[in-house]
Short mmCIF file of C-alpha atoms (C1' of nucleotides) in Angstrom, two decimals:
data_model
loop_
_atom_site.label_atom_id
_atom_site.label_comp_id
_atom_site.label_asym_id
_atom_site.label_seq_id
_atom_site.Cartn_x
_atom_site.Cartn_y
_atom_site.Cartn_z
CA MET A 28 7.09 3.19 -30.43
CA GLU A 29 9.85 1.74 -32.64
CA LYS A 30 9.95 -2.18 -33.12
CA ILE A 31 13.08 -3.82 -33.89
CA ASN A 32 13.67 -7.55 -34.74
CA LEU A 33 15.02 -9.78 -32.02
CA LYS A 34 17.81 -11.08 -33.99
CA ASP A 35 19.14 -7.62 -34.97
CA TYR A 36 19.30 -6.71 -31.09
CA ALA A 37 21.00 -9.94 -30.04
CA GLU A 38 23.68 -9.27 -32.43
CA ASN A 39 24.33 -6.04 -30.27
CA PHE A 40 23.71 -6.74 -26.99
CA VAL A 41 24.91 -10.19 -26.68
CA ASP A 42 24.93 -10.39 -22.94
CA ILE A 43 21.48 -9.12 -22.49
CA TYR A 44 19.96 -11.62 -25.08
CA ASN A 45 21.62 -14.58 -23.04
CA ASP A 46 19.65 -13.14 -19.87
CA ILE A 47 16.53 -13.34 -21.94
CA GLN A 48 17.15 -16.78 -23.15
CA GLU A 49 17.32 -17.99 -19.70
CA THR A 50 14.12 -16.36 -18.57
CA PHE A 51 12.11 -17.29 -21.48
CA PRO A 52 11.45 -20.75 -23.16
CA LYS A 53 12.61 -20.90 -26.98
CA ALA A 54 9.17 -21.41 -28.24
CA VAL A 55 8.29 -18.43 -27.01
CA LEU A 56 11.13 -16.18 -28.03
CA HIS A 57 10.32 -17.12 -31.49
CA GLN A 58 7.63 -14.82 -31.50
CA ALA A 59 9.17 -12.05 -29.33
CA PHE A 60 10.57 -8.74 -30.46
CA ILE A 61 12.25 -5.86 -29.69
CA CYS A 62 10.25 -2.64 -28.80
CA LYS A 63 11.56 0.94 -28.26
CA PHE A 64 9.53 3.93 -26.64
CA SER A 65 10.71 7.26 -26.05
CA SER A 66 10.18 9.56 -22.91
CA ASN A 67 7.23 9.96 -21.83
CA GLU A 68 5.45 7.46 -24.32
CA TYR A 69 2.79 5.38 -22.78
CA ILE A 70 4.06 1.58 -22.82
CA VAL A 71 0.44 0.28 -21.45
CA ARG A 72 -2.61 2.57 -21.09
CA PHE A 73 -5.45 1.84 -18.25
CA ASP A 74 -8.18 1.99 -20.57
CA GLU A 75 -6.78 -0.02 -23.66
CA ASP A 76 -6.35 -3.88 -23.77
CA ILE A 77 -2.63 -5.23 -23.40
CA GLN A 78 -1.31 -7.32 -26.13
CA HIS A 79 2.12 -8.09 -24.85
CA LEU A 80 4.09 -8.99 -21.68
CA PHE A 81 7.22 -6.83 -21.62
CA LEU A 82 10.41 -7.15 -19.95
CA LEU A 83 12.19 -3.69 -19.33
CA LEU A 84 15.61 -4.34 -21.07
CA ASP A 85 16.63 -0.44 -20.60
CA GLY A 86 15.33 2.64 -19.32
CA ARG A 87 13.05 3.77 -16.59
CA ALA A 88 9.29 3.68 -16.27
CA LYS A 89 6.62 4.53 -13.64
CA ILE A 90 3.22 2.65 -13.22
CA TYR A 91 0.05 4.87 -12.09
CA ILE A 92 -3.28 3.60 -10.98
CA VAL A 93 -6.12 5.49 -12.08
CA HIS A 94 -8.78 6.05 -9.56
CA GLU A 95 -12.77 6.50 -10.42
CA ASN A 96 -12.33 9.95 -8.86
CA GLY A 97 -9.66 11.11 -11.38
CA LYS A 98 -7.17 11.22 -9.06
CA ARG A 99 -3.81 9.17 -10.14
CA ALA A 100 -0.99 7.52 -7.86
CA LEU A 101 2.28 6.54 -8.79
CA ILE A 102 2.68 3.07 -7.39
CA GLN A 103 6.24 2.07 -8.72
CA PHE A 104 9.01 2.92 -10.73
CA LEU A 105 10.24 0.06 -13.22
CA LYS A 106 13.82 -0.84 -13.97
CA LYS A 107 15.50 -2.90 -15.89
CA ASP A 108 14.43 -6.98 -15.82
CA ASP A 109 10.91 -5.68 -14.44
CA PHE A 110 7.83 -7.57 -16.23
CA ILE A 111 5.07 -5.29 -17.32
CA GLY A 112 1.46 -7.08 -17.80
CA GLU A 113 2.49 -10.03 -16.08
CA LEU A 114 -0.53 -9.92 -14.08
CA SER A 115 -2.52 -10.07 -17.62
CA LEU A 116 -0.73 -13.11 -18.31
CA ILE A 117 -2.19 -14.70 -15.26
CA GLU A 118 -5.26 -13.34 -15.82
CA VAL A 119 -5.96 -11.58 -12.43
CA GLU A 120 -5.92 -8.18 -13.53
CA LYS A 121 -9.26 -6.67 -13.95
CA ASN A 122 -8.40 -2.85 -13.99
CA LEU A 123 -5.31 -1.95 -16.16
CA LYS A 124 -2.64 0.62 -15.31
CA ASP A 125 -1.15 3.25 -17.19
CA VAL A 126 2.67 2.52 -17.64
CA VAL A 127 4.51 5.76 -18.73
CA ALA A 128 8.17 5.62 -19.99
CA ILE A 129 10.52 8.22 -18.04
CA ASN A 130 13.24 8.05 -20.24
CA ASP A 131 13.93 6.20 -23.47
CA CYS A 132 12.78 2.56 -22.81
CA THR A 133 13.71 -0.76 -24.34
CA CYS A 134 11.45 -3.44 -24.22
CA LEU A 135 11.25 -7.33 -24.99
CA ALA A 136 7.66 -7.58 -26.25
CA VAL A 137 5.94 -11.25 -26.12
CA PRO A 138 2.55 -11.58 -27.75
CA LEU A 139 0.40 -12.79 -24.77
CA ALA A 140 -2.46 -14.74 -27.03
CA SER A 141 0.10 -16.83 -28.74
CA SER A 142 2.84 -17.50 -25.97
CA LYS A 143 0.26 -17.85 -22.95
CA GLU A 144 0.01 -21.51 -23.08
CA HIS A 145 3.95 -21.97 -23.49
CA LEU A 146 4.90 -19.69 -20.51
CA LEU A 147 2.17 -20.94 -17.91
CA ASN A 148 3.44 -24.48 -18.58
CA ASP A 149 6.88 -23.56 -18.17
CA ASN A 150 8.22 -24.72 -14.50
CA LEU A 151 11.34 -22.52 -14.29
CA PHE A 152 9.38 -19.60 -15.79
CA LEU A 153 6.78 -19.93 -13.31
CA HIS A 154 8.94 -20.10 -10.47
CA ASN A 155 10.45 -16.96 -11.51
CA LEU A 156 7.45 -15.39 -11.74
CA SER A 157 6.25 -16.31 -8.40
CA LYS A 158 9.41 -14.87 -6.85
CA TYR A 159 9.00 -11.97 -8.87
CA LEU A 160 5.32 -11.18 -7.85
CA GLY A 161 6.29 -12.09 -4.17
CA ASP A 162 9.09 -9.67 -4.11
CA LYS A 163 6.86 -6.47 -5.72
CA LEU A 164 3.94 -7.67 -3.05
CA LEU A 165 6.58 -7.14 -0.31
CA LYS A 166 8.15 -3.88 -1.81
CA ARG A 167 4.91 -2.35 -2.38
CA THR A 168 3.45 -3.34 1.09
CA ASP A 169 6.67 -1.53 2.82
CA HIS A 170 6.31 1.36 0.57
CA TYR A 171 2.61 1.88 1.61
CA THR A 172 2.76 0.51 4.91
CA ALA A 173 5.55 3.24 5.81
CA MET A 174 3.22 5.88 4.43
CA GLN A 175 0.97 5.29 7.29
CA ASP A 176 3.13 4.65 9.99
CA TYR A 177 5.79 7.35 9.41
CA GLU A 178 5.49 10.96 9.36
CA PHE A 179 6.33 12.46 5.95
CA LYS A 180 9.92 13.78 6.56
CA ASN A 181 10.83 10.71 7.51
CA ARG A 182 9.77 8.97 4.58
CA LEU A 183 11.01 11.75 2.08
CA ALA A 184 14.37 10.91 3.99
CA LYS A 185 14.23 7.74 3.37
CA TYR A 186 13.30 8.32 -0.55
CA ILE A 187 15.99 10.69 -1.10
CA LEU A 188 18.60 8.43 0.28
CA GLN A 189 17.27 5.56 -1.95
CA ILE A 190 17.19 7.50 -4.91
CA GLU A 191 20.32 10.01 -4.37
CA ASN A 192 22.97 9.61 -6.85
CA ASP A 193 26.51 10.86 -5.77
CA GLY A 194 24.77 12.99 -2.72
CA CYS A 195 22.88 14.62 -5.73
CA PHE A 196 18.94 14.79 -5.21
CA GLN A 197 17.45 15.75 -8.56
CA GLU A 198 14.19 13.88 -9.08
CA LYS A 199 11.08 15.80 -10.53
CA HIS A 200 9.48 17.49 -7.68
CA THR A 201 6.05 16.51 -9.54
CA GLU A 202 6.89 12.96 -9.45
CA THR A 203 8.22 12.60 -5.77
CA ALA A 204 4.96 13.87 -4.63
CA GLU A 205 2.91 11.83 -6.52
CA TYR A 206 5.06 8.77 -5.46
CA VAL A 207 5.36 9.49 -1.69
CA GLY A 208 1.72 10.78 -1.78
CA VAL A 209 1.52 14.15 -0.52
CA SER A 210 0.59 17.60 -2.23
CA TYR A 211 3.27 19.33 -4.38
CA ARG A 212 3.06 22.35 -1.67
CA HIS A 213 3.74 19.98 1.32
CA LEU A 214 7.12 18.59 -0.55
CA LEU A 215 8.28 22.19 -0.94
CA TYR A 216 7.84 22.96 2.57
CA THR A 217 9.42 20.15 3.87
CA LEU A 218 12.52 20.46 1.50
CA ASN A 219 12.80 23.77 2.36
CA GLN A 220 13.16 22.72 5.86
CA PHE A 221 15.73 20.21 5.32
CA HIS A 222 17.39 22.84 3.89
CA GLU A 223 17.10 24.72 6.79
CA ASP A 224 17.87 22.15 9.17
CA GLY A 225 21.12 21.81 7.10
CA LEU A 226 20.46 18.25 5.59
CA LEU A 227 20.03 19.61 1.91
CA GLU A 228 21.80 22.50 -0.03
CA LYS A 229 20.27 23.45 -3.03
CA LYS A 230 21.93 24.44 -6.11
CA GLY A 231 19.66 25.79 -9.09
CA ARG A 232 17.25 22.79 -9.17
CA LYS A 233 19.47 20.13 -7.53
CA TYR A 234 19.49 19.31 -3.85
CA PHE A 235 22.80 18.04 -2.35
CA ILE A 236 22.85 16.15 0.46
CA ILE A 237 25.37 17.95 3.11
CA ASN A 238 24.56 15.43 6.47
CA LYS A 239 24.05 12.27 5.45
CA GLU A 240 24.16 10.72 9.05
CA LYS A 241 21.24 13.09 10.19
CA LEU A 242 18.95 12.33 7.10
CA GLU A 243 19.68 8.89 7.87
CA ARG A 244 18.80 8.85 11.49
CA LEU A 245 15.59 10.82 10.24
CA SER A 246 15.06 8.04 7.69
CA SER A 247 14.64 5.46 10.29
CA LYS A 248 13.31 7.54 13.28
CA LYS A 249 12.21 5.41 15.74
CA ASP A 250 10.57 7.99 18.09
CA MET B 12 -2.52 -24.73 18.94
CA GLU B 13 -3.55 -27.92 18.82
CA LYS B 14 -2.46 -30.65 16.11
CA ILE B 15 -4.90 -33.23 14.38
CA ASN B 16 -4.05 -35.90 11.82
CA LEU B 17 -4.93 -35.28 8.59
CA LYS B 18 -6.79 -38.71 7.72
CA ASP B 19 -8.99 -38.22 10.81
CA TYR B 20 -9.92 -34.43 9.49
CA ALA B 21 -10.34 -35.65 6.27
CA GLU B 22 -13.11 -38.27 7.55
CA ASN B 23 -15.15 -35.39 8.81
CA PHE B 24 -14.56 -32.70 6.10
CA VAL B 25 -14.73 -34.58 2.98
CA ASP B 26 -15.24 -31.84 0.15
CA ILE B 27 -12.69 -29.21 2.00
CA TYR B 28 -10.30 -32.44 1.79
CA ASN B 29 -11.15 -32.53 -1.89
CA ASP B 30 -10.30 -29.03 -2.48
CA ILE B 31 -7.00 -29.65 -0.38
CA GLN B 32 -6.26 -32.65 -2.61
CA GLU B 33 -6.49 -30.40 -5.60
CA THR B 34 -4.29 -27.55 -4.57
CA PHE B 35 -1.17 -30.09 -3.51
CA PRO B 36 0.43 -33.07 -4.77
CA LYS B 37 0.34 -36.22 -3.11
CA ALA B 38 4.03 -36.64 -1.85
CA VAL B 39 3.46 -33.30 0.15
CA LEU B 40 0.27 -34.15 1.68
CA HIS B 41 1.75 -37.17 3.10
CA GLN B 42 3.65 -35.08 5.52
CA ALA B 43 1.04 -32.56 6.18
CA PHE B 44 -1.30 -32.11 9.18
CA ILE B 45 -3.98 -30.11 10.60
CA CYS B 46 -3.57 -27.08 13.20
CA LYS B 47 -5.94 -25.67 15.31
CA PHE B 48 -5.66 -21.99 16.61
CA SER B 49 -7.75 -20.35 18.94
CA SER B 50 -8.73 -17.02 19.13
CA ASN B 51 -5.99 -14.19 19.33
CA GLU B 52 -3.54 -17.10 19.21
CA TYR B 53 -0.35 -16.12 17.17
CA ILE B 54 0.02 -18.42 13.78
CA VAL B 55 2.82 -16.67 12.94
CA ARG B 56 5.25 -14.40 14.80
CA PHE B 57 7.67 -11.96 13.10
CA ASP B 58 10.78 -12.87 15.09
CA GLU B 59 10.67 -16.45 14.91
CA ASP B 60 11.28 -18.86 11.83
CA ILE B 61 8.41 -20.37 10.16
CA GLN B 62 8.48 -23.84 9.75
CA HIS B 63 5.19 -24.66 7.98
CA LEU B 64 3.37 -23.12 5.08
CA PHE B 65 -0.22 -22.90 6.24
CA LEU B 66 -3.76 -22.99 4.03
CA LEU B 67 -6.32 -21.00 6.09
CA LEU B 68 -9.27 -23.77 6.06
CA ASP B 69 -11.63 -22.12 8.51
CA GLY B 70 -11.73 -18.96 10.50
CA ARG B 71 -10.56 -15.44 10.03
CA ALA B 72 -6.96 -14.18 10.90
CA LYS B 73 -5.15 -10.87 10.38
CA ILE B 74 -1.70 -9.83 9.25
CA TYR B 75 0.60 -7.10 11.21
CA ILE B 76 3.68 -5.88 9.52
CA VAL B 77 5.77 -4.45 12.35
CA HIS B 78 7.91 -1.50 11.85
CA GLU B 79 11.15 -0.27 13.32
CA ASN B 80 9.77 2.32 15.24
CA GLY B 81 7.30 0.00 17.13
CA LYS B 82 4.25 0.65 15.31
CA ARG B 83 2.00 -2.09 13.67
CA ALA B 84 0.03 -2.04 10.90
CA LEU B 85 -2.73 -4.48 10.07
CA ILE B 86 -2.44 -5.19 6.38
CA GLN B 87 -4.54 -7.76 5.35
CA PHE B 88 -7.58 -10.04 6.84
CA LEU B 89 -7.30 -13.86 5.92
CA LYS B 90 -9.97 -15.79 5.34
CA LYS B 91 -10.74 -19.53 3.92
CA ASP B 92 -8.03 -20.59 1.10
CA ASP B 93 -5.53 -17.84 2.15
CA PHE B 94 -2.09 -18.77 2.17
CA ILE B 95 0.09 -18.36 5.30
CA GLY B 96 3.75 -18.36 4.78
CA GLU B 97 4.24 -18.61 0.96
CA LEU B 98 6.30 -15.80 0.63
CA SER B 99 8.87 -17.76 2.88
CA LEU B 100 8.40 -20.89 0.50
CA ILE B 101 9.45 -19.20 -2.36
CA GLU B 102 12.11 -17.17 -0.20
CA VAL B 103 11.66 -13.80 -1.00
CA GLU B 104 10.75 -12.61 2.86
CA LYS B 105 13.20 -10.94 4.64
CA ASN B 106 10.96 -9.65 7.55
CA LEU B 107 8.24 -11.66 8.58
CA LYS B 108 5.08 -10.69 9.86
CA ASP B 109 2.81 -11.22 12.78
CA VAL B 110 -0.17 -13.30 11.59
CA VAL B 111 -3.03 -13.59 14.73
CA ALA B 112 -6.19 -15.60 14.48
CA ILE B 113 -9.23 -13.44 14.96
CA ASN B 114 -11.55 -16.16 16.07
CA ASP B 115 -10.68 -19.99 16.11
CA CYS B 116 -8.82 -20.87 12.94
CA THR B 117 -8.46 -24.33 11.16
CA CYS B 118 -5.06 -24.72 9.14
CA LEU B 119 -3.48 -27.21 6.91
CA ALA B 120 0.12 -27.21 7.99
CA VAL B 121 2.79 -28.50 5.45
CA PRO B 122 6.25 -28.68 6.73
CA LEU B 123 8.59 -26.21 4.49
CA ALA B 124 11.74 -27.89 4.71
CA SER B 125 10.24 -31.15 3.32
CA SER B 126 8.04 -30.14 0.82
CA LYS B 127 9.81 -27.36 -0.81
CA GLU B 128 11.34 -29.28 -3.68
CA HIS B 129 7.92 -31.12 -4.44
CA LEU B 130 5.94 -27.87 -4.28
CA LEU B 131 8.39 -25.79 -6.35
CA ASN B 132 8.41 -28.48 -9.20
CA ASP B 133 4.52 -28.89 -9.43
CA ASN B 134 3.38 -26.83 -12.35
CA LEU B 135 -0.09 -26.50 -11.18
CA PHE B 136 0.81 -25.53 -7.52
CA LEU B 137 3.32 -22.80 -9.27
CA HIS B 138 0.40 -21.66 -11.58
CA ASN B 139 -1.83 -21.34 -8.47
CA LEU B 140 0.60 -19.84 -6.46
CA SER B 141 1.14 -16.94 -8.92
CA LYS B 142 -2.36 -16.25 -9.52
CA TYR B 143 -2.95 -16.03 -5.70
CA LEU B 144 0.40 -13.70 -5.32
CA GLY B 145 -0.78 -11.59 -8.21
CA ASP B 146 -4.29 -11.32 -6.97
CA LYS B 147 -2.67 -10.32 -3.34
CA LEU B 148 -0.68 -7.55 -4.97
CA LEU B 149 -3.73 -6.08 -6.65
CA LYS B 150 -5.65 -6.13 -3.44
CA ARG B 151 -3.17 -4.60 -1.25
CA THR B 152 -2.56 -2.10 -3.93
CA ASP B 153 -5.84 -1.01 -4.16
CA HIS B 154 -6.13 -0.55 -0.53
CA TYR B 155 -3.34 1.42 0.04
CA THR B 156 -3.63 3.35 -2.98
CA ALA B 157 -7.30 4.37 -1.95
CA MET B 158 -5.70 5.43 1.56
CA GLN B 159 -3.84 8.39 -0.31
CA ASP B 160 -6.21 9.29 -2.82
CA TYR B 161 -9.55 9.25 -0.97
CA GLU B 162 -10.26 11.28 2.36
CA PHE B 163 -10.96 9.08 5.40
CA LYS B 164 -14.57 9.15 5.59
CA ASN B 165 -14.99 7.82 1.82
CA ARG B 166 -12.38 4.94 2.96
CA LEU B 167 -14.43 4.07 5.95
CA ALA B 168 -17.62 4.41 3.99
CA LYS B 169 -16.16 1.70 1.52
CA TYR B 170 -15.12 -0.68 4.23
CA ILE B 171 -18.24 -0.52 6.30
CA LEU B 172 -19.92 -2.03 3.03
CA GLN B 173 -17.22 -4.07 2.40
CA ILE B 174 -17.71 -5.62 6.10
CA GLU B 175 -21.28 -5.18 6.99
CA ASN B 176 -23.29 -8.40 7.70
CA ASP B 177 -27.02 -7.79 7.13
CA GLY B 178 -26.92 -4.23 7.36
CA CYS B 179 -24.95 -4.45 10.90
CA PHE B 180 -21.18 -3.38 11.43
CA GLN B 181 -19.71 -4.58 14.26
CA GLU B 182 -16.00 -4.96 13.92
CA LYS B 183 -13.82 -3.82 16.63
CA HIS B 184 -13.01 -0.03 16.68
CA THR B 185 -9.52 -0.70 17.60
CA GLU B 186 -8.94 -3.32 14.48
CA THR B 187 -10.63 -1.19 12.34
CA ALA B 188 -8.32 2.14 12.85
CA GLU B 189 -5.71 -0.07 12.62
CA TYR B 190 -6.66 -1.41 9.39
CA VAL B 191 -8.25 1.97 7.54
CA GLY B 192 -4.96 3.96 8.93
CA VAL B 193 -6.12 6.22 11.15
CA SER B 194 -5.91 6.88 14.65
CA TYR B 195 -8.80 5.12 17.19
CA ARG B 196 -9.88 9.03 18.04
CA HIS B 197 -10.45 10.06 14.60
CA LEU B 198 -12.17 6.84 13.36
CA LEU B 199 -14.77 7.76 16.68
CA TYR B 200 -15.27 11.38 15.35
CA THR B 201 -16.35 10.01 11.80
CA LEU B 202 -18.28 6.99 13.27
CA ASN B 203 -20.21 9.76 15.27
CA GLN B 204 -20.46 11.95 12.18
CA PHE B 205 -21.87 9.39 10.09
CA HIS B 206 -24.60 9.17 12.89
CA GLU B 207 -25.41 12.93 12.91
CA ASP B 208 -25.60 12.76 9.07
CA GLY B 209 -28.06 9.98 9.46
CA LEU B 210 -26.05 7.11 7.65
CA LEU B 211 -25.97 5.09 10.62
CA GLU B 212 -27.62 3.82 13.79
CA LYS B 213 -25.92 3.09 16.93
CA LYS B 214 -27.48 0.41 19.15
CA GLY B 215 -25.17 -0.34 22.23
CA ARG B 216 -22.07 -1.19 20.40
CA LYS B 217 -23.26 -1.93 16.94
CA TYR B 218 -23.69 0.26 14.15
CA PHE B 219 -26.73 -0.38 11.80
CA ILE B 220 -26.86 1.12 7.98
CA ILE B 221 -29.79 2.85 7.82
CA ASN B 222 -28.94 4.80 4.50
CA LYS B 223 -27.18 2.54 2.23
CA GLU B 224 -27.56 4.56 -0.59
CA LYS B 225 -25.90 7.83 0.94
CA LEU B 226 -23.35 5.41 2.27
CA GLU B 227 -22.65 4.17 -1.20
CA ARG B 228 -22.24 7.61 -2.98
CA LEU B 229 -19.93 8.30 0.06
CA SER B 230 -17.59 5.39 -0.73
CA SER B 231 -17.31 6.01 -4.42
CA LYS B 232 -17.06 10.06 -3.94
CA LYS B 233 -15.77 11.33 -7.40
CA ASP B 234 -15.69 14.88 -6.24
"C1'" DA C 16 -16.50 -12.84 42.56
"C1'" DC C 17 -12.81 -10.17 42.04
"C1'" DC C 18 -8.94 -8.28 39.45
"C1'" DT C 19 -6.99 -7.17 35.67
"C1'" DC C 20 -6.56 -5.56 31.19
"C1'" DA C 21 -8.77 -4.42 26.55
"C1'" DA C 22 -12.30 -1.70 24.24
"C1'" DT C 23 -15.40 2.05 24.34
"C1'" DA C 24 -16.13 7.27 24.49
"C1'" DT C 25 -15.34 11.97 24.56
"C1'" DG C 26 -12.59 16.55 25.31
"C1'" DA C 27 -9.13 20.07 24.36
"C1'" DG C 28 -5.34 21.37 21.84
"C1'" DA C 29 -1.52 21.06 18.61
"C1'" DT C 30 0.15 20.38 13.75
"C1'" DA C 31 0.94 17.88 9.64
"C1'" DT C 32 -1.20 18.48 5.32
"C1'" DC C 33 -4.34 20.46 2.00
"C1'" DT C 34 -6.50 23.65 -1.21
"C1'" DC C 35 -6.53 27.65 -3.87
"C1'" DC C 36 -3.87 31.53 -5.58
"C1'" DT C 37 -0.03 33.90 -8.28
"C1'" DA C 38 4.25 34.37 -10.66
"C1'" DT C 39 8.60 32.47 -12.35
"C1'" DT C 40 11.19 29.88 -15.01
"C1'" DA C 41 11.99 25.43 -18.23
"C1'" DT C 42 10.51 22.32 -21.99
"C1'" DT C 43 8.03 20.62 -25.75
"C1'" DA C 44 5.63 21.03 -29.87
"C1'" DT C 45 4.14 23.57 -34.10
"C1'" DA D 2 11.33 30.89 -33.20
"C1'" DT D 3 7.06 31.24 -30.75
"C1'" DA D 4 3.44 29.68 -28.39
"C1'" DA D 5 1.85 26.60 -25.17
"C1'" DT D 6 2.17 23.47 -21.56
"C1'" DA D 7 4.61 21.35 -17.53
"C1'" DA D 8 7.77 22.31 -13.33
"C1'" DT D 9 9.31 25.21 -9.63
"C1'" DA D 10 8.32 28.40 -6.47
"C1'" DG D 11 5.81 30.57 -2.22
"C1'" DG D 12 1.96 32.88 0.19
"C1'" DA D 13 -2.22 32.57 3.14
"C1'" DG D 14 -5.74 30.08 5.18
"C1'" DA D 15 -8.52 26.03 6.33
"C1'" DT D 16 -8.97 21.25 7.97
"C1'" DA D 17 -8.19 16.54 8.51
"C1'" DT D 18 -5.70 14.14 11.68
"C1'" DC D 19 -3.15 13.41 15.44
"C1'" DT D 20 -1.24 13.09 20.59
"C1'" DC D 21 -2.48 13.09 25.25
"C1'" DA D 22 -5.31 12.89 28.65
"C1'" DT D 23 -9.53 10.91 31.38
"C1'" DA D 24 -13.50 8.07 32.72
"C1'" DT D 25 -16.32 4.08 31.94
"C1'" DT D 26 -17.42 -0.50 30.27
"C1'" DG D 27 -16.33 -5.00 29.27
"C1'" DA D 28 -14.45 -9.80 29.07
"C1'" DG D 29 -10.90 -13.37 30.59
"C1'" DG D 30 -8.56 -15.33 34.32
"C1'" DT D 31 -7.86 -17.39 38.84
#
DNA sequence: ACCTCAATATGAGATATCTCCTATTATTAT
DNA sequence: ATAATAATAGGAGATATCTCATATTGAGGT
């Protein structure tokens, strides 16, 4: 993890810095700095106290919940403008999560201890936070209810459509399996089935969508 | 649905009214009133606009998400002090949920249109709302991740312990099945198994816990 | 009191999904 | 560079869970 002075960063990323200024009150920004995490580095660990509120400025990360039985579930992917640690700020979180950088990540880091007061008295910030939390709640609920109301192949179709890029699906299978909540083995089976059914074409380790309509029909299966 | 004047209600429920006064700014309370819903009545329908923010004062209700494939999942039980419609207040909800009274419910109703401004500018209210949403997020996440990381018998054990009263479990099986996310048939199987394993005793339609330790061990199964 | 609909109960058979095993590549770290 | 670790890939067998069918019992409405 590498720390960078906020002023230095601001010079190179003017537009992002402007957005930051609209999100956080000035008094708080004086204490903030930039953190860079490299791929696979832990941003937050479930068994360590969290000291900062982060705002993800660049890169992708993933949140894991760690269960008592040792199993870990990938509960959310984070991208630009996502908060990390906002539940600690409002003091509702008892069990921290693991947050891991997927690729190189740049974050704004705000020390919790000294900023809490300011943030919780800033109306605009609170309003934004509420919207952010509400949105997160809805997304997470959708994700998980889909999980129990749809069969895996429907969910996988939806996931592929959601994450594909130029018709190419190249997520790590291990991560996909953790996120969509099936065993690695079963993911492979289903992927092969999609291949046999003429939905996907496999080239090396990548899959290409060759019948998008069919995949879309599968993703919103009503029967 | 029966409407009652807030003043009339306040006379009979002084303590509850005091709590309400701390939650909502005065200007908003002037427009508020009391709603009484009877058992099985819809408080909110997924296909109708929502006009009020509700605060549940008495009774229990349940939230359903309605999927495109027609299936419905029970996503949360509501009790005293839970909000209904708070996501519409902050304008993040696109797909409404069904909210149904389980028994007779008493709610404070705040007209959304005329109160939105006031509420979103009240710092205390926003702070409370953030905490409420954060808490809801965590609970829902726990519920659903447990769903994929634990086998059904473990989850059922946990659920029974959570909802039992004086050692007696008497929830409707249909509701339980919807909440814990298995078919009614499979719930029955597992309940029978609990009976055979000496965890539960059946009397009429009620189940009584006869081996709590064993049930607790099952609920937090680490292996 | 009678009818209707919802909830309870259970059987039989199908299958979606899991666990465990074993190889073969990629990636990362020393 | 080379070892070590993680990711990909697939076989074989087990089982958790589902769907469908049917019968009985309970509760609410008129």
